[in-house]
Amino acid sequence: MTTFFQSIDWPDVIAGTIVAGVLSTIGFCVKLLIQYSTAKRSIVRYGQGTWFSAEYDPKGNVPKERRVTYLRVIIEPLLRGRVRVRSIEQLNPDEKIVETGWIVEGRIEHGVLIGEWHTTVKGTVRFGAAILRFLDNGRAVGYCIGVRGFDLPLYGYWIMSRNFKDLRAIVDGAVPPGSFEMIDVGRRVADFERGTLESRI
């Protein structure tokens, strides 16, 4: 056994290990750069930087005509080919009782952002999933679904535009807050259970 260890060319083994480690690290870094470049190209095509966001927002049990929250957001590329949409300012806080702030992270495939979101508001537990289709005119439309603490899931529209006036015009004309109907699937299931099996959720 001692002879075997003595016969090993340790300087070559160590040098080979170092070279393999360096090449592996370089390969990993190159892969990350390629993925980052791919993510950057995917959002540059639709518009990297500042956007404006509108979402259906029933938090605080506000009247239907006030169930929309406007945010200034930033779209930015991440490593591993992912994209982040991050809210940076709530634009109608005087109309809202409950603060809104979130981060969506996901990937863009064929012009569609598919991702997961979580709240950035301290002391709250809100998270969910989102899908957003980028249009060719500096707009994007989609849906988000999520939960607040132990509440049942809620969903609503998600609209974005590069221009805030354009966004407000879209919401006022196409989907006025008071006209959007959200079906409470959880309540319907609970009513169904109570009516047939006499059980509760």
JSON list of C-alpha atoms in Angstrom, two decimals:
[
{"chain": "A", "resi": 1, "resn": "MET", "atom": "CA", "xyz": [0.00, 0.00, 0.00]},
{"chain": "A", "resi": 2, "resn": "THR", "atom": "CA", "xyz": [2.83, 2.37, 0.89]},
{"chain": "A", "resi": 3, "resn": "THR", "atom": "CA", "xyz": [4.51, 1.58, -2.41]},
{"chain": "A", "resi": 4, "resn": "PHE", "atom": "CA", "xyz": [1.28, 2.40, -4.26]},
{"chain": "A", "resi": 5, "resn": "PHE", "atom": "CA", "xyz": [1.04, 5.86, -2.67]},
{"chain": "A", "resi": 6, "resn": "GLN", "atom": "CA", "xyz": [4.70, 6.47, -3.30]},
{"chain": "A", "resi": 7, "resn": "SER", "atom": "CA", "xyz": [4.27, 5.60, -6.98]},
{"chain": "A", "resi": 8, "resn": "ILE", "atom": "CA", "xyz": [1.61, 8.32, -7.46]},
{"chain": "A", "resi": 9, "resn": "ASP", "atom": "CA", "xyz": [2.86, 11.49, -9.13]},
{"chain": "A", "resi": 10, "resn": "TRP", "atom": "CA", "xyz": [1.30, 13.85, -6.58]},
{"chain": "A", "resi": 11, "resn": "PRO", "atom": "CA", "xyz": [2.28, 17.13, -8.28]},
{"chain": "A", "resi": 12, "resn": "ASP", "atom": "CA", "xyz": [0.51, 15.99, -11.48]},
{"chain": "A", "resi": 13, "resn": "VAL", "atom": "CA", "xyz": [-2.56, 14.82, -9.53]},
{"chain": "A", "resi": 14, "resn": "ILE", "atom": "CA", "xyz": [-2.82, 18.10, -7.65]},
{"chain": "A", "resi": 15, "resn": "ALA", "atom": "CA", "xyz": [-2.24, 20.13, -10.82]},
{"chain": "A", "resi": 16, "resn": "GLY", "atom": "CA", "xyz": [-4.85, 18.06, -12.67]},
{"chain": "A", "resi": 17, "resn": "THR", "atom": "CA", "xyz": [-7.37, 18.57, -9.86]},
{"chain": "A", "resi": 18, "resn": "ILE", "atom": "CA", "xyz": [-6.77, 22.33, -9.87]},
{"chain": "A", "resi": 19, "resn": "VAL", "atom": "CA", "xyz": [-7.09, 22.53, -13.66]},
{"chain": "A", "resi": 20, "resn": "ALA", "atom": "CA", "xyz": [-10.31, 20.47, -13.57]},
{"chain": "A", "resi": 21, "resn": "GLY", "atom": "CA", "xyz": [-11.70, 22.72, -10.83]},
{"chain": "A", "resi": 22, "resn": "VAL", "atom": "CA", "xyz": [-10.81, 25.90, -12.72]},
{"chain": "A", "resi": 23, "resn": "LEU", "atom": "CA", "xyz": [-12.32, 24.59, -15.99]},
{"chain": "A", "resi": 24, "resn": "SER", "atom": "CA", "xyz": [-15.45, 23.49, -14.15]},
{"chain": "A", "resi": 25, "resn": "THR", "atom": "CA", "xyz": [-15.80, 26.94, -12.55]},
{"chain": "A", "resi": 26, "resn": "ILE", "atom": "CA", "xyz": [-15.25, 28.69, -15.87]},
{"chain": "A", "resi": 27, "resn": "GLY", "atom": "CA", "xyz": [-17.82, 26.44, -17.53]},
{"chain": "A", "resi": 28, "resn": "PHE", "atom": "CA", "xyz": [-20.34, 27.16, -14.79]},
{"chain": "A", "resi": 29, "resn": "CYS", "atom": "CA", "xyz": [-19.76, 30.92, -15.06]},
{"chain": "A", "resi": 30, "resn": "VAL", "atom": "CA", "xyz": [-20.06, 30.83, -18.86]},
{"chain": "A", "resi": 31, "resn": "LYS", "atom": "CA", "xyz": [-23.33, 28.91, -18.53]},
{"chain": "A", "resi": 32, "resn": "LEU", "atom": "CA", "xyz": [-24.68, 31.52, -16.08]},
{"chain": "A", "resi": 33, "resn": "LEU", "atom": "CA", "xyz": [-23.66, 34.34, -18.42]},
{"chain": "A", "resi": 34, "resn": "ILE", "atom": "CA", "xyz": [-25.38, 32.66, -21.37]},
{"chain": "A", "resi": 35, "resn": "GLN", "atom": "CA", "xyz": [-28.55, 32.17, -19.31]},
{"chain": "A", "resi": 36, "resn": "TYR", "atom": "CA", "xyz": [-28.41, 35.78, -18.10]},
{"chain": "A", "resi": 37, "resn": "SER", "atom": "CA", "xyz": [-27.90, 37.00, -21.66]},
{"chain": "A", "resi": 38, "resn": "THR", "atom": "CA", "xyz": [-30.88, 34.93, -22.83]},
{"chain": "A", "resi": 39, "resn": "ALA", "atom": "CA", "xyz": [-33.08, 36.38, -20.07]},
{"chain": "A", "resi": 40, "resn": "LYS", "atom": "CA", "xyz": [-31.91, 39.91, -20.88]},
{"chain": "A", "resi": 41, "resn": "ARG", "atom": "CA", "xyz": [-32.66, 39.47, -24.59]},
{"chain": "A", "resi": 42, "resn": "SER", "atom": "CA", "xyz": [-36.11, 38.11, -23.77]},
{"chain": "A", "resi": 43, "resn": "ILE", "atom": "CA", "xyz": [-37.09, 41.21, -21.79]},
{"chain": "A", "resi": 44, "resn": "VAL", "atom": "CA", "xyz": [-35.25, 43.76, -23.92]},
{"chain": "A", "resi": 45, "resn": "ARG", "atom": "CA", "xyz": [-37.52, 42.63, -26.75]},
{"chain": "A", "resi": 46, "resn": "TYR", "atom": "CA", "xyz": [-40.61, 43.59, -24.74]},
{"chain": "A", "resi": 47, "resn": "GLY", "atom": "CA", "xyz": [-39.14, 46.38, -22.62]},
{"chain": "A", "resi": 48, "resn": "GLN", "atom": "CA", "xyz": [-36.63, 46.18, -19.81]},
{"chain": "A", "resi": 49, "resn": "GLY", "atom": "CA", "xyz": [-36.88, 48.74, -17.05]},
{"chain": "A", "resi": 50, "resn": "THR", "atom": "CA", "xyz": [-39.85, 50.66, -15.70]},
{"chain": "A", "resi": 51, "resn": "TRP", "atom": "CA", "xyz": [-43.44, 49.59, -16.34]},
{"chain": "A", "resi": 52, "resn": "PHE", "atom": "CA", "xyz": [-46.76, 50.39, -14.68]},
{"chain": "A", "resi": 53, "resn": "SER", "atom": "CA", "xyz": [-48.96, 47.66, -13.27]},
{"chain": "A", "resi": 54, "resn": "ALA", "atom": "CA", "xyz": [-52.66, 47.37, -12.45]},
{"chain": "A", "resi": 55, "resn": "GLU", "atom": "CA", "xyz": [-54.14, 44.45, -10.56]},
{"chain": "A", "resi": 56, "resn": "TYR", "atom": "CA", "xyz": [-57.49, 43.40, -9.20]},
{"chain": "A", "resi": 57, "resn": "ASP", "atom": "CA", "xyz": [-57.16, 43.93, -5.46]},
{"chain": "A", "resi": 58, "resn": "PRO", "atom": "CA", "xyz": [-60.00, 43.13, -3.03]},
{"chain": "A", "resi": 59, "resn": "LYS", "atom": "CA", "xyz": [-57.80, 43.38, 0.08]},
{"chain": "A", "resi": 60, "resn": "GLY", "atom": "CA", "xyz": [-59.47, 45.30, 2.88]},
{"chain": "A", "resi": 61, "resn": "ASN", "atom": "CA", "xyz": [-62.98, 44.58, 1.54]},
{"chain": "A", "resi": 62, "resn": "VAL", "atom": "CA", "xyz": [-63.06, 47.88, -0.33]},
{"chain": "A", "resi": 63, "resn": "PRO", "atom": "CA", "xyz": [-66.01, 48.72, -2.62]},
{"chain": "A", "resi": 64, "resn": "LYS", "atom": "CA", "xyz": [-65.92, 47.10, -6.06]},
{"chain": "A", "resi": 65, "resn": "GLU", "atom": "CA", "xyz": [-65.16, 50.35, -7.86]},
{"chain": "A", "resi": 66, "resn": "ARG", "atom": "CA", "xyz": [-61.94, 50.71, -5.84]},
{"chain": "A", "resi": 67, "resn": "ARG", "atom": "CA", "xyz": [-60.62, 47.17, -6.28]},
{"chain": "A", "resi": 68, "resn": "VAL", "atom": "CA", "xyz": [-57.62, 48.08, -8.39]},
{"chain": "A", "resi": 69, "resn": "THR", "atom": "CA", "xyz": [-54.08, 48.79, -7.26]},
{"chain": "A", "resi": 70, "resn": "TYR", "atom": "CA", "xyz": [-51.61, 50.69, -9.44]},
{"chain": "A", "resi": 71, "resn": "LEU", "atom": "CA", "xyz": [-47.87, 50.12, -9.03]},
{"chain": "A", "resi": 72, "resn": "ARG", "atom": "CA", "xyz": [-44.67, 51.29, -10.62]},
{"chain": "A", "resi": 73, "resn": "VAL", "atom": "CA", "xyz": [-42.58, 48.17, -11.31]},
{"chain": "A", "resi": 74, "resn": "ILE", "atom": "CA", "xyz": [-39.19, 47.25, -12.75]},
{"chain": "A", "resi": 75, "resn": "ILE", "atom": "CA", "xyz": [-38.49, 44.31, -15.06]},
{"chain": "A", "resi": 76, "resn": "GLU", "atom": "CA", "xyz": [-34.94, 42.98, -14.83]},
{"chain": "A", "resi": 77, "resn": "PRO", "atom": "CA", "xyz": [-33.01, 39.86, -15.90]},
{"chain": "A", "resi": 78, "resn": "LEU", "atom": "CA", "xyz": [-31.64, 37.37, -13.39]},
{"chain": "A", "resi": 79, "resn": "LEU", "atom": "CA", "xyz": [-29.11, 34.57, -13.53]},
{"chain": "A", "resi": 80, "resn": "ARG", "atom": "CA", "xyz": [-30.19, 31.11, -14.68]},
{"chain": "A", "resi": 81, "resn": "GLY", "atom": "CA", "xyz": [-32.31, 32.66, -17.44]},
{"chain": "A", "resi": 82, "resn": "ARG", "atom": "CA", "xyz": [-34.97, 33.99, -15.10]},
{"chain": "A", "resi": 83, "resn": "VAL", "atom": "CA", "xyz": [-36.74, 37.35, -15.03]},
{"chain": "A", "resi": 84, "resn": "ARG", "atom": "CA", "xyz": [-37.89, 39.46, -12.10]},
{"chain": "A", "resi": 85, "resn": "VAL", "atom": "CA", "xyz": [-40.78, 41.94, -11.96]},
{"chain": "A", "resi": 86, "resn": "ARG", "atom": "CA", "xyz": [-40.46, 44.00, -8.77]},
{"chain": "A", "resi": 87, "resn": "SER", "atom": "CA", "xyz": [-42.87, 46.62, -7.47]},
{"chain": "A", "resi": 88, "resn": "ILE", "atom": "CA", "xyz": [-41.16, 49.80, -6.33]},
{"chain": "A", "resi": 89, "resn": "GLU", "atom": "CA", "xyz": [-44.01, 52.24, -5.63]},
{"chain": "A", "resi": 90, "resn": "GLN", "atom": "CA", "xyz": [-47.74, 52.07, -4.99]},
{"chain": "A", "resi": 91, "resn": "LEU", "atom": "CA", "xyz": [-49.37, 54.81, -7.06]},
{"chain": "A", "resi": 92, "resn": "ASN", "atom": "CA", "xyz": [-52.83, 55.03, -5.46]},
{"chain": "A", "resi": 93, "resn": "PRO", "atom": "CA", "xyz": [-52.23, 54.48, -1.72]},
{"chain": "A", "resi": 94, "resn": "ASP", "atom": "CA", "xyz": [-54.92, 56.99, -0.75]},
{"chain": "A", "resi": 95, "resn": "GLU", "atom": "CA", "xyz": [-57.56, 54.73, -2.34]},
{"chain": "A", "resi": 96, "resn": "LYS", "atom": "CA", "xyz": [-56.33, 51.56, -0.62]},
{"chain": "A", "resi": 97, "resn": "ILE", "atom": "CA", "xyz": [-56.61, 50.39, 2.97]},
{"chain": "A", "resi": 98, "resn": "VAL", "atom": "CA", "xyz": [-54.05, 47.60, 2.73]},
{"chain": "A", "resi": 99, "resn": "GLU", "atom": "CA", "xyz": [-50.53, 48.10, 1.38]},
{"chain": "A", "resi": 100, "resn": "THR", "atom": "CA", "xyz": [-49.42, 46.16, -1.71]},
{"chain": "A", "resi": 101, "resn": "GLY", "atom": "CA", "xyz": [-45.90, 45.20, -2.75]},
{"chain": "A", "resi": 102, "resn": "TRP", "atom": "CA", "xyz": [-44.52, 42.07, -4.41]},
{"chain": "A", "resi": 103, "resn": "ILE", "atom": "CA", "xyz": [-41.83, 40.38, -6.48]},
{"chain": "A", "resi": 104, "resn": "VAL", "atom": "CA", "xyz": [-42.56, 38.00, -9.36]},
{"chain": "A", "resi": 105, "resn": "GLU", "atom": "CA", "xyz": [-39.79, 35.71, -10.55]},
{"chain": "A", "resi": 106, "resn": "GLY", "atom": "CA", "xyz": [-40.07, 33.34, -13.49]},
{"chain": "A", "resi": 107, "resn": "ARG", "atom": "CA", "xyz": [-39.15, 32.76, -17.10]},
{"chain": "A", "resi": 108, "resn": "ILE", "atom": "CA", "xyz": [-40.39, 34.10, -20.42]},
{"chain": "A", "resi": 109, "resn": "GLU", "atom": "CA", "xyz": [-41.40, 31.55, -23.03]},
{"chain": "A", "resi": 110, "resn": "HIS", "atom": "CA", "xyz": [-42.82, 32.63, -26.39]},
{"chain": "A", "resi": 111, "resn": "GLY", "atom": "CA", "xyz": [-43.69, 36.06, -25.00]},
{"chain": "A", "resi": 112, "resn": "VAL", "atom": "CA", "xyz": [-45.33, 34.76, -21.83]},
{"chain": "A", "resi": 113, "resn": "LEU", "atom": "CA", "xyz": [-43.96, 35.28, -18.34]},
{"chain": "A", "resi": 114, "resn": "ILE", "atom": "CA", "xyz": [-44.71, 32.30, -16.10]},
{"chain": "A", "resi": 115, "resn": "GLY", "atom": "CA", "xyz": [-43.71, 32.85, -12.51]},
{"chain": "A", "resi": 116, "resn": "GLU", "atom": "CA", "xyz": [-44.29, 32.81, -8.80]},
{"chain": "A", "resi": 117, "resn": "TRP", "atom": "CA", "xyz": [-44.79, 35.87, -6.61]},
{"chain": "A", "resi": 118, "resn": "HIS", "atom": "CA", "xyz": [-44.42, 36.73, -2.95]},
{"chain": "A", "resi": 119, "resn": "THR", "atom": "CA", "xyz": [-45.24, 39.82, -0.96]},
{"chain": "A", "resi": 120, "resn": "THR", "atom": "CA", "xyz": [-42.63, 42.36, 0.10]},
{"chain": "A", "resi": 121, "resn": "VAL", "atom": "CA", "xyz": [-44.88, 43.90, 2.76]},
{"chain": "A", "resi": 122, "resn": "LYS", "atom": "CA", "xyz": [-43.43, 43.18, 6.20]},
{"chain": "A", "resi": 123, "resn": "GLY", "atom": "CA", "xyz": [-45.57, 41.19, 8.60]},
{"chain": "A", "resi": 124, "resn": "THR", "atom": "CA", "xyz": [-47.72, 39.62, 5.87]},
{"chain": "A", "resi": 125, "resn": "VAL", "atom": "CA", "xyz": [-47.85, 36.17, 4.29]},
{"chain": "A", "resi": 126, "resn": "ARG", "atom": "CA", "xyz": [-48.96, 36.43, 0.68]},
{"chain": "A", "resi": 127, "resn": "PHE", "atom": "CA", "xyz": [-47.73, 34.34, -2.25]},
{"chain": "A", "resi": 128, "resn": "GLY", "atom": "CA", "xyz": [-48.92, 32.71, -5.41]},
{"chain": "A", "resi": 129, "resn": "ALA", "atom": "CA", "xyz": [-48.45, 32.23, -9.16]},
{"chain": "A", "resi": 130, "resn": "ALA", "atom": "CA", "xyz": [-48.79, 34.56, -12.13]},
{"chain": "A", "resi": 131, "resn": "ILE", "atom": "CA", "xyz": [-48.90, 34.44, -15.92]},
{"chain": "A", "resi": 132, "resn": "LEU", "atom": "CA", "xyz": [-48.43, 37.51, -18.12]},
{"chain": "A", "resi": 133, "resn": "ARG", "atom": "CA", "xyz": [-48.62, 37.73, -21.93]},
{"chain": "A", "resi": 134, "resn": "PHE", "atom": "CA", "xyz": [-46.54, 40.53, -23.49]},
{"chain": "A", "resi": 135, "resn": "LEU", "atom": "CA", "xyz": [-48.21, 42.31, -26.40]},
{"chain": "A", "resi": 136, "resn": "ASP", "atom": "CA", "xyz": [-46.47, 44.17, -29.22]},
{"chain": "A", "resi": 137, "resn": "ASN", "atom": "CA", "xyz": [-47.67, 47.64, -28.20]},
{"chain": "A", "resi": 138, "resn": "GLY", "atom": "CA", "xyz": [-45.92, 48.09, -24.86]},
{"chain": "A", "resi": 139, "resn": "ARG", "atom": "CA", "xyz": [-48.63, 46.32, -22.95]},
{"chain": "A", "resi": 140, "resn": "ALA", "atom": "CA", "xyz": [-49.02, 43.01, -21.17]},
{"chain": "A", "resi": 141, "resn": "VAL", "atom": "CA", "xyz": [-52.06, 41.18, -19.81]},
{"chain": "A", "resi": 142, "resn": "GLY", "atom": "CA", "xyz": [-52.54, 38.18, -17.57]},
{"chain": "A", "resi": 143, "resn": "TYR", "atom": "CA", "xyz": [-53.75, 36.74, -14.31]},
{"chain": "A", "resi": 144, "resn": "CYS", "atom": "CA", "xyz": [-52.41, 36.16, -10.84]},
{"chain": "A", "resi": 145, "resn": "ILE", "atom": "CA", "xyz": [-53.61, 33.80, -8.16]},
{"chain": "A", "resi": 146, "resn": "GLY", "atom": "CA", "xyz": [-52.53, 33.70, -4.57]},
{"chain": "A", "resi": 147, "resn": "VAL", "atom": "CA", "xyz": [-53.29, 33.24, -0.91]},
{"chain": "A", "resi": 148, "resn": "ARG", "atom": "CA", "xyz": [-53.09, 35.51, 2.10]},
{"chain": "A", "resi": 149, "resn": "GLY", "atom": "CA", "xyz": [-52.02, 33.67, 5.22]},
{"chain": "A", "resi": 150, "resn": "PHE", "atom": "CA", "xyz": [-54.45, 30.80, 5.72]},
{"chain": "A", "resi": 151, "resn": "ASP", "atom": "CA", "xyz": [-57.17, 32.30, 3.50]},
{"chain": "A", "resi": 152, "resn": "LEU", "atom": "CA", "xyz": [-58.51, 30.53, 0.43]},
{"chain": "A", "resi": 153, "resn": "PRO", "atom": "CA", "xyz": [-56.90, 31.41, -2.94]},
{"chain": "A", "resi": 154, "resn": "LEU", "atom": "CA", "xyz": [-57.97, 34.59, -4.72]},
{"chain": "A", "resi": 155, "resn": "TYR", "atom": "CA", "xyz": [-57.34, 35.51, -8.33]},
{"chain": "A", "resi": 156, "resn": "GLY", "atom": "CA", "xyz": [-57.58, 38.56, -10.53]},
{"chain": "A", "resi": 157, "resn": "TYR", "atom": "CA", "xyz": [-56.40, 40.31, -13.67]},
{"chain": "A", "resi": 158, "resn": "TRP", "atom": "CA", "xyz": [-52.90, 41.72, -14.07]},
{"chain": "A", "resi": 159, "resn": "ILE", "atom": "CA", "xyz": [-52.30, 44.41, -16.70]},
{"chain": "A", "resi": 160, "resn": "MET", "atom": "CA", "xyz": [-49.10, 46.29, -17.42]},
{"chain": "A", "resi": 161, "resn": "SER", "atom": "CA", "xyz": [-48.15, 49.17, -19.71]},
{"chain": "A", "resi": 162, "resn": "ARG", "atom": "CA", "xyz": [-45.06, 51.27, -20.35]},
{"chain": "A", "resi": 163, "resn": "ASN", "atom": "CA", "xyz": [-47.24, 54.39, -19.92]},
{"chain": "A", "resi": 164, "resn": "PHE", "atom": "CA", "xyz": [-49.29, 55.13, -16.79]},
{"chain": "A", "resi": 165, "resn": "LYS", "atom": "CA", "xyz": [-51.96, 57.18, -18.57]},
{"chain": "A", "resi": 166, "resn": "ASP", "atom": "CA", "xyz": [-52.40, 54.37, -21.07]},
{"chain": "A", "resi": 167, "resn": "LEU", "atom": "CA", "xyz": [-52.76, 51.88, -18.22]},
{"chain": "A", "resi": 168, "resn": "ARG", "atom": "CA", "xyz": [-55.46, 53.93, -16.49]},
{"chain": "A", "resi": 169, "resn": "ALA", "atom": "CA", "xyz": [-57.32, 54.31, -19.77]},
{"chain": "A", "resi": 170, "resn": "ILE", "atom": "CA", "xyz": [-57.21, 50.54, -20.30]},
{"chain": "A", "resi": 171, "resn": "VAL", "atom": "CA", "xyz": [-58.54, 49.80, -16.81]},
{"chain": "A", "resi": 172, "resn": "ASP", "atom": "CA", "xyz": [-61.26, 52.49, -17.00]},
{"chain": "A", "resi": 173, "resn": "GLY", "atom": "CA", "xyz": [-62.38, 51.44, -20.49]},
{"chain": "A", "resi": 174, "resn": "ALA", "atom": "CA", "xyz": [-61.75, 47.71, -20.78]},
{"chain": "A", "resi": 175, "resn": "VAL", "atom": "CA", "xyz": [-61.97, 46.30, -17.26]},
{"chain": "A", "resi": 176, "resn": "PRO", "atom": "CA", "xyz": [-63.48, 48.89, -14.89]},
{"chain": "A", "resi": 177, "resn": "PRO", "atom": "CA", "xyz": [-62.86, 47.68, -11.31]},
{"chain": "A", "resi": 178, "resn": "GLY", "atom": "CA", "xyz": [-66.56, 47.43, -10.56]},
{"chain": "A", "resi": 179, "resn": "SER", "atom": "CA", "xyz": [-67.18, 45.18, -13.58]},
{"chain": "A", "resi": 180, "resn": "PHE", "atom": "CA", "xyz": [-64.65, 42.45, -12.83]},
{"chain": "A", "resi": 181, "resn": "GLU", "atom": "CA", "xyz": [-66.33, 39.38, -11.35]},
{"chain": "A", "resi": 182, "resn": "MET", "atom": "CA", "xyz": [-64.30, 36.97, -9.26]},
{"chain": "A", "resi": 183, "resn": "ILE", "atom": "CA", "xyz": [-65.90, 33.62, -8.62]},
{"chain": "A", "resi": 184, "resn": "ASP", "atom": "CA", "xyz": [-65.21, 32.47, -5.05]},
{"chain": "A", "resi": 185, "resn": "VAL", "atom": "CA", "xyz": [-64.56, 28.81, -5.79]},
{"chain": "A", "resi": 186, "resn": "GLY", "atom": "CA", "xyz": [-63.76, 28.09, -2.14]},
{"chain": "A", "resi": 187, "resn": "ARG", "atom": "CA", "xyz": [-67.15, 29.40, -0.98]},
{"chain": "A", "resi": 188, "resn": "ARG", "atom": "CA", "xyz": [-68.94, 27.44, -3.71]},
{"chain": "A", "resi": 189, "resn": "VAL", "atom": "CA", "xyz": [-67.18, 24.24, -2.71]},
{"chain": "A", "resi": 190, "resn": "ALA", "atom": "CA", "xyz": [-68.01, 24.90, 0.96]},
{"chain": "A", "resi": 191, "resn": "ASP", "atom": "CA", "xyz": [-71.67, 25.56, 0.08]},
{"chain": "A", "resi": 192, "resn": "PHE", "atom": "CA", "xyz": [-71.74, 22.37, -1.97]},
{"chain": "A", "resi": 193, "resn": "GLU", "atom": "CA", "xyz": [-70.29, 20.39, 0.91]},
{"chain": "A", "resi": 194, "resn": "ARG", "atom": "CA", "xyz": [-72.71, 21.86, 3.44]},
{"chain": "A", "resi": 195, "resn": "GLY", "atom": "CA", "xyz": [-75.64, 21.22, 1.14]},
{"chain": "A", "resi": 196, "resn": "THR", "atom": "CA", "xyz": [-74.83, 17.59, 0.34]},
{"chain": "A", "resi": 197, "resn": "LEU", "atom": "CA", "xyz": [-72.51, 16.13, 2.91]},
{"chain": "A", "resi": 198, "resn": "GLU", "atom": "CA", "xyz": [-73.25, 18.49, 5.80]},
{"chain": "A", "resi": 199, "resn": "SER", "atom": "CA", "xyz": [-69.54, 19.04, 6.29]},
{"chain": "A", "resi": 200, "resn": "ARG", "atom": "CA", "xyz": [-67.50, 22.20, 6.48]},
{"chain": "A", "resi": 201, "resn": "ILE", "atom": "CA", "xyz": [-64.18, 23.32, 5.06]}
]
